[in-house]
Amino acid sequence: MTTSARWRTAASEVLRAGAGFALADVDPDSTPGYTGRKRDGVDDLAEGATRLGELQERLFAQSVAGTAEGSVLLLLQAMDTAGKGGVVRHVVGAVDPQGVELAAFKKPTEEELAHDFLWRVERRLPEPGRIGVFDRSHYEDVLIGRVRALAPPEEIQRRYGAIEEFEADAAARGIRWVKVMLHLSREEQRKRLADRLDRPDKQWKYNPGDVDEQERWDDYMAAYQVAIERTSSEAAPWHVVPADRKWYARLAVQELLAEALAGLNPTWPAPDYDVEREKARLAAT
Amino acid sequence: MTTSARWRTAASEVLRAGAGFALADVDPDSTPGYTGRKRDGVDDLAEGATRLGELQERLFAQSVAGTAEGSVLLLLQAMDTAGKGGVVRHVVGAVDPQGVELAAFKKPTEEELAHDFLWRVERRLPEPGRIGVFDRSHYEDVLIGRVRALAPPEEIQRRYGAIEEFEADAAARGIRWVKVMLHLSREEQRKRLADRLDRPDKQWKYNPGDVDEQERWDDYMAAYQVAIERTSSEAAPWHVVPADRKWYARLAVQELLAEALAGLNPTWPAPDYDVEREKARLAAT
């Protein structure tokens, strides 16, 4: 149940966006905190899945027993092709689906647009004892929202503060935030998009709008920089995970998730019935 | 992408509850249609997961492209400890969680009780292109509902017809039902309950009501017999899966699910954009 020794520094520490954070200084091809190479990373991911599964089962047991106090919420933001889907599949997909609440936020519907931007996310916050996953989130409203000017500048400005408050409230109610930006390089995105166009089993993942967004790469990076600066708080810190190497990105997110779960210190709930008496009753059937 | 040669007869055929079905004739310790032993079953489950994952990815791709016409809905009913959780974890858990909609139906809430018994299940029917999973279902209302007389006899009688109609309507709208009863022996249940009482990491799964239900075993089997007889239709057939051997039950459900997915014959959606033009645009960024 321990972290691989190949983590030289805890992932939550080395990847955290703290004071003075500059996205431009993060190399998307790097592997911060981890001393292993790809082969080690693949091994550690498999071992980590067992550890994550055990922690999650304990947390789930608490939720069934009604004693769970907290939940973990993995929030994933990234440029297209950065590997959100792979993280969901290979990291989250390794634990019992019964304990996971996955919410994918797409382009808002008319109903969603009629409410404040936090409305649709608030109702998807995980129950105690669960792992929640936000595949995109309220950050879209200050990322594409800012780049594409989908709202007036003063509304965008208002949102940073609203997000910080919302996340702090949720944290106070027991939600442990794991906010992750998967950080890809523009060059790697171009390669991955080209790969999608080449493969009949990947063409469905491509849409022409992806190139338009590629052209606004620098605007997006600026929007991420501001969002991270303004909303990386004690209650809900951001972690920026280099994502040009898929194996590292998955391993790092798994590690962040495991650290958060371990932080809740879930233990098997004590039975609320008399075990010996039940054994006798069962034997008598 | 083919079924293991160790299936002598298609699972959907050999396990199907057809005319003249008698639950009492099904041996919970048997392995119908499958010629392999446990070790083979474990190997086939791992290989089958790859096949299931591929089928599901194609279906999911269609849902993203908006061309999916159908969905598959796995409905699981069983006595306690029969292994529903293991099926969710090891069969369903092997495919991409993004394409799965899991609904666990517990004791109805007040709001649910204020509606017709089908209300809460209808709203959880899967979207086109998804795999839905019902962990328990509307059948509780003719199983525990009947055994515990939670509704008047004439209401229970009405429900069989209402279920048949509801399921036929859903099938007409593209839902492919995979209704599964995991069939455990009373003796094996007693062993599994005793095991739960013995293990601190399993005690949370036990509750004293389980013994009360054990004592009504025969009533439950009679209720299952009637439910299966009355609702195993062309549109939504029942499959009874012997469950004393966990490896067989998981393998059989995986096979039923794969057959249903293969029946939808999902193909990669054709791009709705000009691939060559997009390659040129991308190269120009």
Coordinates of C-alpha atoms in Angstrom, one line a residue:
Chain A
M1 CA 0.0 0.0 0.0
T2 CA 2.9 2.4 -0.5
T3 CA 4.0 4.6 -3.3
S4 CA 6.6 3.4 -5.7
A5 CA 10.1 4.3 -4.5
R6 CA 10.7 5.8 -8.0
W7 CA 8.8 8.9 -6.9
R8 CA 11.7 11.0 -5.6
T9 CA 9.3 13.8 -4.5
A10 CA 5.5 13.4 -3.8
A11 CA 3.6 14.1 -7.0
S12 CA 1.2 16.4 -5.1
E13 CA 4.2 18.5 -4.1
V14 CA 6.3 18.6 -7.3
L15 CA 3.4 19.1 -9.6
R16 CA 1.6 21.7 -7.6
A17 CA 1.1 25.2 -9.0
G18 CA 2.1 27.4 -6.1
A19 CA 3.0 31.0 -5.7
G20 CA 4.8 32.4 -8.8
F21 CA 3.7 29.5 -11.0
A22 CA 4.5 30.0 -14.6
L23 CA 3.0 27.5 -17.1
A24 CA 5.6 28.5 -19.7
D25 CA 8.3 27.0 -17.4
V26 CA 6.8 23.6 -17.4
D27 CA 8.3 21.3 -20.0
P28 CA 5.4 19.1 -21.4
D29 CA 8.0 16.4 -22.2
S30 CA 9.4 16.2 -18.7
T31 CA 8.7 13.7 -15.9
P32 CA 8.9 15.7 -12.7
G33 CA 9.5 13.8 -9.4
Y34 CA 9.8 10.4 -11.1
T35 CA 13.1 8.7 -11.5
G36 CA 12.0 5.8 -13.7
R37 CA 11.6 5.4 -17.4
K38 CA 8.7 4.3 -19.5
R39 CA 9.0 0.6 -18.7
D40 CA 9.1 1.3 -14.9
G41 CA 6.2 3.7 -15.3
V42 CA 4.1 1.0 -16.9
D43 CA 5.0 -1.4 -14.1
D44 CA 4.2 1.2 -11.4
L45 CA 0.9 2.0 -13.0
A46 CA -0.2 -1.7 -12.7
E47 CA 0.9 -1.9 -9.1
G48 CA -0.6 1.5 -8.3
A49 CA -3.9 0.3 -9.7
T50 CA -4.1 -2.4 -6.9
R51 CA -3.3 0.2 -4.3
L52 CA -5.8 2.6 -5.7
G53 CA -8.4 -0.1 -5.8
E54 CA -7.9 -1.0 -2.2
L55 CA -8.2 2.5 -1.0
Q56 CA -11.3 3.1 -3.1
E57 CA -12.9 -0.1 -1.8
R58 CA -12.4 1.0 1.8
L59 CA -13.9 4.4 1.0
F60 CA -16.8 2.8 -0.8
A61 CA -17.4 0.5 2.2
Q62 CA -17.6 3.6 4.4
S63 CA -20.2 5.1 2.1
V64 CA -22.3 1.9 2.3
A65 CA -22.0 1.9 6.1
G66 CA -22.9 5.6 6.1
T67 CA -19.6 6.6 7.8
A68 CA -17.8 8.2 4.9
E69 CA -16.9 11.7 5.6
G70 CA -15.2 12.8 2.5
S71 CA -14.9 12.2 -1.2
V72 CA -12.3 12.8 -3.8
L73 CA -13.0 14.8 -7.0
L74 CA -10.6 14.5 -9.9
L75 CA -11.1 17.4 -12.2
L76 CA -9.4 17.1 -15.6
Q77 CA -8.7 20.0 -18.0
A78 CA -6.6 19.9 -21.1
M79 CA -6.2 20.8 -24.7
D80 CA -7.6 18.2 -27.1
T81 CA -5.7 15.0 -27.5
A82 CA -3.8 15.6 -24.2
G83 CA -5.1 12.3 -22.8
K84 CA -8.1 12.9 -20.6
G85 CA -9.8 9.9 -22.1
G86 CA -6.8 7.7 -21.5
V87 CA -6.6 8.8 -17.9
V88 CA -10.3 8.0 -17.4
R89 CA -9.9 4.6 -19.0
H90 CA -6.5 3.5 -17.5
V91 CA -6.5 5.2 -14.1
V92 CA -10.1 5.6 -13.1
G93 CA -11.1 2.5 -15.1
A94 CA -9.0 0.4 -12.8
V95 CA -11.1 0.9 -9.8
D96 CA -14.6 -0.5 -9.1
P97 CA -17.1 1.4 -11.2
Q98 CA -19.7 1.2 -8.4
G99 CA -17.6 3.8 -6.5
V100 CA -17.1 6.2 -9.3
E101 CA -19.3 9.1 -10.4
L102 CA -18.1 10.4 -13.8
A103 CA -19.4 13.6 -15.3
A104 CA -18.4 14.7 -18.8
F105 CA -19.2 18.4 -19.4
K106 CA -19.7 19.3 -23.0
K107 CA -20.8 22.5 -24.7
P108 CA -23.6 23.8 -22.4
T109 CA -27.2 23.0 -23.2
E110 CA -29.8 25.8 -23.4
E111 CA -31.0 24.8 -20.0
E112 CA -27.5 25.0 -18.6
L113 CA -26.9 28.4 -20.2
A114 CA -30.1 29.7 -18.5
H115 CA -28.4 29.2 -15.1
D116 CA -25.2 30.5 -13.5
F117 CA -22.1 28.7 -14.9
L118 CA -21.6 26.8 -11.7
W119 CA -25.1 25.3 -11.6
R120 CA -24.4 22.3 -13.8
V121 CA -21.2 21.3 -11.9
E122 CA -22.6 21.8 -8.4
R123 CA -25.2 19.2 -9.0
R124 CA -22.6 16.7 -10.1
L125 CA -20.4 16.9 -7.0
P126 CA -19.7 13.4 -5.7
E127 CA -21.5 11.9 -2.7
P128 CA -19.4 11.1 0.4
G129 CA -17.4 7.9 -0.1
R130 CA -17.2 8.2 -3.9
I131 CA -14.6 9.2 -6.4
G132 CA -16.0 11.9 -8.6
V133 CA -14.4 12.7 -12.0
F134 CA -15.0 15.9 -14.0
D135 CA -14.0 15.4 -17.6
R136 CA -13.8 19.2 -18.3
S137 CA -15.6 21.4 -15.8
H138 CA -16.5 25.0 -14.8
Y139 CA -13.0 26.0 -16.0
E140 CA -14.3 25.8 -19.6
D141 CA -16.1 29.0 -18.7
V142 CA -12.8 30.9 -18.1
L143 CA -10.8 29.1 -20.8
I144 CA -12.8 28.8 -24.0
G145 CA -15.1 31.4 -22.4
R146 CA -12.2 33.8 -22.3
V147 CA -10.5 32.9 -25.6
R148 CA -13.7 33.0 -27.6
A149 CA -15.1 35.9 -25.6
L150 CA -18.3 33.9 -24.9
A151 CA -19.1 36.3 -22.0
P152 CA -18.2 40.0 -21.3
P153 CA -14.7 40.6 -19.7
E154 CA -16.2 41.6 -16.4
E155 CA -18.2 38.4 -16.2
I156 CA -15.1 36.4 -16.9
Q157 CA -13.3 38.3 -14.1
R158 CA -16.2 37.6 -11.7
R159 CA -16.0 33.9 -12.4
Y160 CA -12.5 33.5 -10.9
G161 CA -13.6 34.6 -7.5
A162 CA -16.9 32.7 -7.8
I163 CA -14.9 29.5 -8.6
E164 CA -12.6 30.0 -5.6
E165 CA -15.5 30.4 -3.3
F166 CA -17.4 27.5 -4.7
E167 CA -14.4 25.2 -4.4
A168 CA -13.7 26.3 -0.9
D169 CA -17.3 25.6 0.1
A170 CA -17.2 22.2 -1.4
A171 CA -13.9 21.4 0.3
A172 CA -15.4 22.5 3.6
R173 CA -18.2 19.9 3.0
G174 CA -15.6 17.1 2.6
I175 CA -14.6 17.2 -1.0
R176 CA -10.9 16.7 -1.6
W177 CA -10.1 18.4 -4.9
V178 CA -7.6 17.0 -7.3
K179 CA -7.5 19.6 -10.1
V180 CA -5.3 18.5 -13.0
M181 CA -4.2 20.3 -16.1
L182 CA -2.7 17.8 -18.6
H183 CA -0.1 19.9 -20.2
L184 CA 0.7 19.1 -23.8
S185 CA 3.0 20.8 -26.3
R186 CA 1.6 22.3 -29.4
E187 CA 3.9 20.2 -31.5
E188 CA 2.7 17.0 -29.8
Q189 CA -0.9 18.0 -30.3
R190 CA -0.3 18.5 -34.0
K191 CA 1.2 15.0 -34.3
R192 CA -1.7 13.4 -32.4
L193 CA -4.3 15.2 -34.5
A194 CA -2.5 14.0 -37.7
D195 CA -2.6 10.5 -36.3
R196 CA -6.3 10.7 -35.7
L197 CA -6.8 11.9 -39.3
D198 CA -4.8 8.9 -40.6
R199 CA -6.6 6.2 -38.8
P200 CA -10.2 5.0 -39.6
D201 CA -10.6 3.9 -36.0
K202 CA -9.6 7.4 -34.7
Q203 CA -11.2 9.7 -37.3
W204 CA -14.3 9.9 -35.2
K205 CA -12.3 11.7 -32.5
Y206 CA -11.4 14.5 -34.8
N207 CA -13.4 17.5 -35.7
P208 CA -12.5 20.4 -37.9
G209 CA -12.9 22.8 -34.9
D210 CA -9.7 21.2 -33.4
V211 CA -7.5 23.0 -35.9
D212 CA -9.2 26.4 -35.2
E213 CA -8.4 25.8 -31.5
Q214 CA -4.8 24.8 -32.4
E215 CA -4.4 28.2 -34.0
R216 CA -5.3 29.9 -30.8
W217 CA -2.8 27.9 -28.8
D218 CA -1.1 30.9 -27.2
D219 CA -4.4 32.4 -26.2
Y220 CA -5.4 29.2 -24.5
M221 CA -2.0 28.9 -22.7
A222 CA -2.5 32.5 -21.4
A223 CA -6.1 31.7 -20.3
Y224 CA -4.7 28.6 -18.4
Q225 CA -2.0 30.7 -16.8
V226 CA -4.6 33.2 -15.5
A227 CA -7.0 30.5 -14.4
I228 CA -4.4 28.6 -12.5
E229 CA -2.9 31.7 -10.9
R230 CA -6.3 32.9 -9.7
T231 CA -7.8 29.6 -8.5
S232 CA -4.9 27.5 -7.2
S233 CA -5.9 27.7 -3.5
E234 CA -5.0 25.8 -0.3
A235 CA -8.5 24.2 -0.4
A236 CA -8.3 23.3 -4.1
P237 CA -4.7 23.5 -5.5
W238 CA -3.9 23.0 -9.2
H239 CA -1.5 20.4 -10.4
V240 CA 0.1 20.7 -13.8
V241 CA 1.0 17.3 -15.3
P242 CA 3.3 17.2 -18.3
A243 CA 1.5 15.1 -20.9
D244 CA 3.6 14.6 -23.9
R245 CA 4.5 11.2 -22.5
K246 CA 1.2 9.4 -21.9
W247 CA 2.7 6.9 -19.5
Y248 CA 3.9 9.6 -17.2
A249 CA 0.7 11.6 -17.3
R250 CA -1.3 8.5 -16.3
L251 CA 1.1 7.5 -13.6
A252 CA 1.2 11.0 -12.2
V253 CA -2.6 11.3 -12.1
Q254 CA -2.9 7.9 -10.5
E255 CA -0.4 9.0 -7.8
L256 CA -2.3 12.3 -7.2
L257 CA -5.5 10.4 -6.8
A258 CA -4.0 7.8 -4.5
E259 CA -2.4 10.5 -2.3
A260 CA -5.8 12.2 -2.0
L261 CA -7.5 8.9 -1.1
A262 CA -4.8 8.0 1.4
G263 CA -5.3 11.4 2.9
L264 CA -8.9 10.5 3.8
N265 CA -7.4 7.5 5.6
P266 CA -10.3 5.2 4.9
T267 CA -10.6 2.2 7.2
W268 CA -13.0 -0.8 7.0
P269 CA -16.1 0.3 8.9
A270 CA -16.8 -1.6 12.1
P271 CA -19.9 -3.8 12.0
D272 CA -23.0 -2.2 13.5
Y273 CA -24.3 -5.7 14.4
D274 CA -23.1 -8.4 16.8
V275 CA -20.9 -10.6 14.7
E276 CA -21.0 -13.7 17.0
R277 CA -24.7 -13.5 17.3
E278 CA -25.1 -13.4 13.5
K279 CA -22.8 -16.3 13.1
A280 CA -25.0 -18.3 15.3
R281 CA -28.2 -17.2 13.5
L282 CA -26.7 -18.1 10.2
A283 CA -25.6 -21.5 11.4
A284 CA -29.1 -22.2 12.5
T285 CA -30.7 -21.6 9.1
Chain B
M1 CA -13.0 -10.6 -32.3
T2 CA -14.5 -14.1 -32.0
T3 CA -15.9 -16.0 -29.2
S4 CA -13.7 -18.6 -27.5
A5 CA -14.0 -22.1 -29.1
R6 CA -14.6 -23.4 -25.6
W7 CA -18.2 -22.2 -26.0
R8 CA -19.9 -25.3 -27.4
T9 CA -23.3 -23.6 -27.7
A10 CA -23.8 -19.8 -27.7
A11 CA -24.4 -18.5 -24.2
S12 CA -27.5 -16.6 -25.3
E13 CA -29.0 -19.9 -26.4
V14 CA -28.0 -22.3 -23.8
L15 CA -28.8 -20.0 -20.9
R16 CA -32.0 -18.6 -22.2
A17 CA -35.2 -19.2 -20.2
G18 CA -37.6 -20.3 -22.9
A19 CA -41.0 -22.0 -23.0
G20 CA -41.4 -24.5 -20.1
F21 CA -38.5 -23.1 -18.2
A22 CA -38.1 -24.5 -14.7
L23 CA -35.6 -22.8 -12.4
A24 CA -35.5 -25.9 -10.2
D25 CA -33.9 -27.8 -13.1
V26 CA -30.9 -25.4 -13.3
D27 CA -27.9 -26.6 -11.3
P28 CA -26.2 -23.6 -9.8
D29 CA -22.9 -25.5 -9.8
S30 CA -23.0 -26.2 -13.5
T31 CA -21.3 -24.5 -16.5
P32 CA -23.7 -24.8 -19.4
G33 CA -22.4 -24.5 -22.9
Y34 CA -18.8 -24.1 -21.8
T35 CA -16.3 -27.0 -22.2
G36 CA -13.4 -25.4 -20.3
R37 CA -12.4 -25.5 -16.7
K38 CA -11.6 -22.7 -14.3
R39 CA -8.2 -22.0 -15.6
D40 CA -9.5 -21.8 -19.2
G41 CA -12.4 -19.6 -18.0
V42 CA -10.0 -17.1 -16.4
D43 CA -8.0 -17.0 -19.7
D44 CA -11.1 -16.5 -21.8
L45 CA -12.3 -13.8 -19.5
A46 CA -9.1 -11.8 -20.1
E47 CA -9.3 -12.3 -23.8
G48 CA -13.0 -11.6 -23.9
A49 CA -12.4 -8.2 -22.1
T50 CA -10.4 -7.1 -25.1
R51 CA -13.1 -8.1 -27.5
L52 CA -15.8 -6.5 -25.4
G53 CA -13.7 -3.3 -25.1
E54 CA -13.3 -3.1 -28.9
L55 CA -17.0 -3.6 -29.5
Q56 CA -17.9 -1.0 -26.9
E57 CA -15.4 1.5 -28.3
R58 CA -17.1 1.3 -31.7
L59 CA -20.5 1.8 -30.2
F60 CA -19.2 4.7 -28.2
A61 CA -17.7 6.2 -31.3
Q62 CA -21.1 6.0 -33.0
S63 CA -22.7 7.8 -30.0
V64 CA -20.2 10.6 -30.3
A65 CA -20.8 10.8 -34.1
G66 CA -24.5 10.8 -33.5
T67 CA -25.1 7.7 -35.6
A68 CA -25.7 5.1 -32.8
E69 CA -29.0 3.5 -33.2
G70 CA -29.0 1.1 -30.3
S71 CA -27.7 0.5 -26.8
V72 CA -27.3 -2.6 -24.6
L73 CA -28.8 -2.8 -21.2
L74 CA -27.5 -5.4 -18.8
L75 CA -30.0 -6.1 -16.0
L76 CA -28.7 -8.0 -13.0
Q77 CA -30.9 -9.7 -10.5
A78 CA -29.7 -12.2 -7.8
M79 CA -29.9 -13.3 -4.3
D80 CA -27.3 -11.6 -2.0
T81 CA -23.7 -12.7 -2.5
A82 CA -24.5 -14.2 -5.9
G83 CA -21.8 -12.0 -7.4
K84 CA -23.5 -9.0 -9.0
G85 CA -20.7 -6.8 -7.7
G86 CA -18.0 -9.0 -9.1
V87 CA -19.7 -8.9 -12.5
V88 CA -19.9 -5.1 -12.4
R89 CA -16.2 -5.0 -11.4
H90 CA -14.7 -7.6 -13.6
V91 CA -16.9 -7.7 -16.7
V92 CA -18.3 -4.2 -17.0
G93 CA -15.2 -2.7 -15.3
A94 CA -13.1 -3.9 -18.2
V95 CA -14.6 -1.5 -20.7
D96 CA -14.1 2.3 -21.0
P97 CA -16.1 3.9 -18.1
Q98 CA -17.1 6.8 -20.4
G99 CA -19.4 4.5 -22.4
V100 CA -21.1 2.9 -19.4
E101 CA -24.2 4.1 -17.5
L102 CA -24.5 2.3 -14.2
A103 CA -27.7 2.5 -12.1
A104 CA -27.9 0.7 -8.7
F105 CA -31.5 0.5 -7.5
K106 CA -31.8 0.3 -3.7
K107 CA -34.8 0.3 -1.4
P108 CA -37.0 2.9 -3.1
T109 CA -37.0 6.5 -1.7
E110 CA -40.2 8.3 -0.7
E111 CA -40.1 10.2 -3.9
E112 CA -39.8 6.9 -5.9
L113 CA -42.6 5.3 -3.9
A114 CA -44.9 8.2 -4.8
H115 CA -44.6 7.2 -8.5
D116 CA -45.4 4.0 -10.4
F117 CA -42.8 1.4 -9.9
L118 CA -41.4 1.8 -13.4
W119 CA -40.8 5.5 -13.0
R120 CA -37.3 5.3 -11.5
V121 CA -36.1 2.7 -14.0
E122 CA -37.5 4.4 -17.1
R123 CA -35.4 7.5 -16.4
R124 CA -32.2 5.5 -16.2
L125 CA -32.5 3.7 -19.6
P126 CA -29.2 4.2 -21.4
E127 CA -28.7 6.6 -24.2
P128 CA -28.0 5.3 -27.7
G129 CA -24.4 4.1 -28.0
R130 CA -24.0 3.3 -24.3
I131 CA -23.9 0.2 -22.2
G132 CA -26.4 0.5 -19.4
V133 CA -26.2 -1.6 -16.3
F134 CA -29.1 -2.1 -13.9
D135 CA -27.8 -3.5 -10.6
R136 CA -31.2 -4.7 -9.4
S137 CA -34.2 -3.3 -11.2
H138 CA -38.0 -3.1 -11.5
Y139 CA -37.9 -6.9 -10.8
E140 CA -37.5 -6.1 -7.1
D141 CA -41.1 -5.0 -7.2
V142 CA -42.2 -8.5 -8.1
L143 CA -39.6 -10.4 -6.1
I144 CA -39.2 -8.9 -2.6
G145 CA -42.5 -7.1 -3.4
R146 CA -44.2 -10.5 -3.7
V147 CA -42.3 -12.4 -1.0
R148 CA -42.8 -9.6 1.6
A149 CA -46.3 -8.6 0.3
L150 CA -45.2 -5.0 -0.1
A151 CA -48.1 -4.5 -2.5
P152 CA -51.6 -6.1 -2.8
P153 CA -51.6 -9.4 -4.8
E154 CA -53.6 -7.8 -7.7
E155 CA -51.0 -5.0 -8.0
I156 CA -48.2 -7.6 -8.2
Q157 CA -50.2 -9.4 -10.9
R158 CA -50.6 -6.1 -12.8
R159 CA -46.9 -5.5 -12.7
Y160 CA -45.9 -8.6 -14.8
G161 CA -47.9 -7.3 -17.8
A162 CA -46.6 -3.7 -17.2
I163 CA -43.0 -4.9 -17.2
E164 CA -43.5 -6.9 -20.4
E165 CA -45.0 -3.8 -22.2
F166 CA -42.4 -1.5 -20.8
E167 CA -39.5 -3.7 -22.0
A168 CA -41.0 -4.2 -25.4
D169 CA -41.4 -0.5 -25.8
A170 CA -37.8 0.1 -24.8
A171 CA -36.6 -2.6 -27.2
A172 CA -38.6 -1.0 -30.0
R173 CA -36.7 2.2 -29.3
G174 CA -33.3 0.4 -29.7
I175 CA -32.5 -1.0 -26.3
R176 CA -31.2 -4.5 -26.4
W177 CA -32.0 -6.2 -23.1
V178 CA -29.6 -8.6 -21.5
K179 CA -31.6 -9.8 -18.5
V180 CA -29.6 -12.0 -16.2
M181 CA -30.4 -13.9 -13.1
L182 CA -27.3 -15.1 -11.3
H183 CA -28.5 -18.4 -9.8
L184 CA -26.8 -19.3 -6.6
S185 CA -27.5 -22.3 -4.4
R186 CA -28.7 -21.8 -0.8
E187 CA -25.8 -23.7 0.5
E188 CA -23.3 -21.6 -1.4
Q189 CA -25.0 -18.4 -0.1
R190 CA -24.7 -19.7 3.5
K191 CA -20.9 -20.2 2.9
R192 CA -20.5 -16.8 1.4
L193 CA -22.4 -15.1 4.2
A194 CA -20.3 -17.0 6.8
D195 CA -17.2 -15.8 5.0
R196 CA -18.3 -12.2 5.1
L197 CA -18.9 -12.5 8.9
D198 CA -15.4 -13.9 9.3
R199 CA -13.5 -11.2 7.5
P200 CA -13.0 -7.6 8.8
D201 CA -12.7 -6.4 5.2
K202 CA -16.0 -8.1 4.3
Q203 CA -18.2 -7.5 7.3
W204 CA -19.5 -4.2 5.9
K205 CA -21.2 -6.2 3.1
Y206 CA -23.2 -8.2 5.6
N207 CA -26.4 -7.1 7.3
P208 CA -28.6 -9.0 9.6
G209 CA -31.5 -8.9 7.2
D210 CA -29.6 -11.2 4.9
V211 CA -30.3 -14.2 7.2
D212 CA -34.0 -13.3 7.3
E213 CA -34.0 -13.4 3.5
Q214 CA -32.1 -16.7 3.6
E215 CA -35.0 -18.2 5.6
R216 CA -37.4 -17.3 2.8
W217 CA -35.2 -18.9 0.1
D218 CA -37.9 -21.1 -1.3
D219 CA -40.4 -18.1 -1.5
Y220 CA -37.8 -16.2 -3.5
M221 CA -37.1 -19.0 -5.9
A222 CA -40.9 -19.3 -6.5
A223 CA -41.0 -15.5 -7.1
Y224 CA -38.1 -15.8 -9.6
Q225 CA -39.8 -18.7 -11.3
V226 CA -43.0 -16.7 -11.8
A227 CA -41.2 -13.5 -12.9
I228 CA -39.1 -15.3 -15.4
E229 CA -42.1 -17.2 -16.8
R230 CA -44.2 -14.1 -17.1
T231 CA -41.6 -11.8 -18.6
S232 CA -39.1 -13.8 -20.7
S233 CA -40.2 -12.4 -24.0
E234 CA -38.8 -12.3 -27.5
A235 CA -38.0 -8.6 -27.0
A236 CA -36.4 -9.1 -23.6
P237 CA -35.5 -12.7 -22.8
W238 CA -34.2 -13.9 -19.4
H239 CA -30.9 -15.7 -19.1
V240 CA -30.3 -17.8 -16.0
V241 CA -26.6 -18.0 -15.2
P242 CA -25.4 -20.6 -12.7
A243 CA -23.4 -18.7 -10.1
D244 CA -21.9 -21.1 -7.6
R245 CA -18.7 -20.8 -9.6
K246 CA -17.8 -17.2 -9.9
W247 CA -15.5 -17.7 -12.8
Y248 CA -18.2 -19.2 -14.9
A249 CA -20.8 -16.6 -14.0
R250 CA -18.5 -13.7 -15.0
L251 CA -17.5 -15.4 -18.2
A252 CA -21.1 -16.2 -19.1
V253 CA -22.3 -12.6 -18.5
Q254 CA -19.3 -11.3 -20.5
E255 CA -20.3 -13.5 -23.3
L256 CA -24.0 -12.5 -23.2
L257 CA -22.9 -8.9 -23.3
A258 CA -20.5 -9.4 -26.2
E259 CA -23.1 -11.2 -28.2
A260 CA -25.6 -8.4 -27.7
L261 CA -23.0 -5.8 -28.7
A262 CA -21.9 -7.8 -31.7
G263 CA -25.6 -8.0 -32.6
L264 CA -25.7 -4.2 -33.0
N265 CA -22.8 -4.7 -35.4
P266 CA -21.1 -1.4 -34.5
T267 CA -18.7 0.0 -37.1
W268 CA -16.4 3.0 -37.0
P269 CA -18.4 6.0 -38.1
A270 CA -17.4 7.6 -41.4
P271 CA -15.9 11.1 -41.0
D272 CA -18.4 13.9 -41.7
Y273 CA -15.6 16.1 -42.8
D274 CA -13.1 16.0 -45.7
V275 CA -10.1 14.1 -44.4
E276 CA -7.6 15.3 -47.0
R277 CA -8.7 18.9 -46.6
E278 CA -8.2 18.6 -42.8
K279 CA -4.8 17.1 -43.2
A280 CA -3.8 20.1 -45.4
R281 CA -5.2 22.6 -42.9
L282 CA -3.4 20.9 -40.0
A283 CA -0.1 20.9 -41.9
A284 CA -0.5 24.6 -42.5
T285 CA -0.8 25.5 -38.7

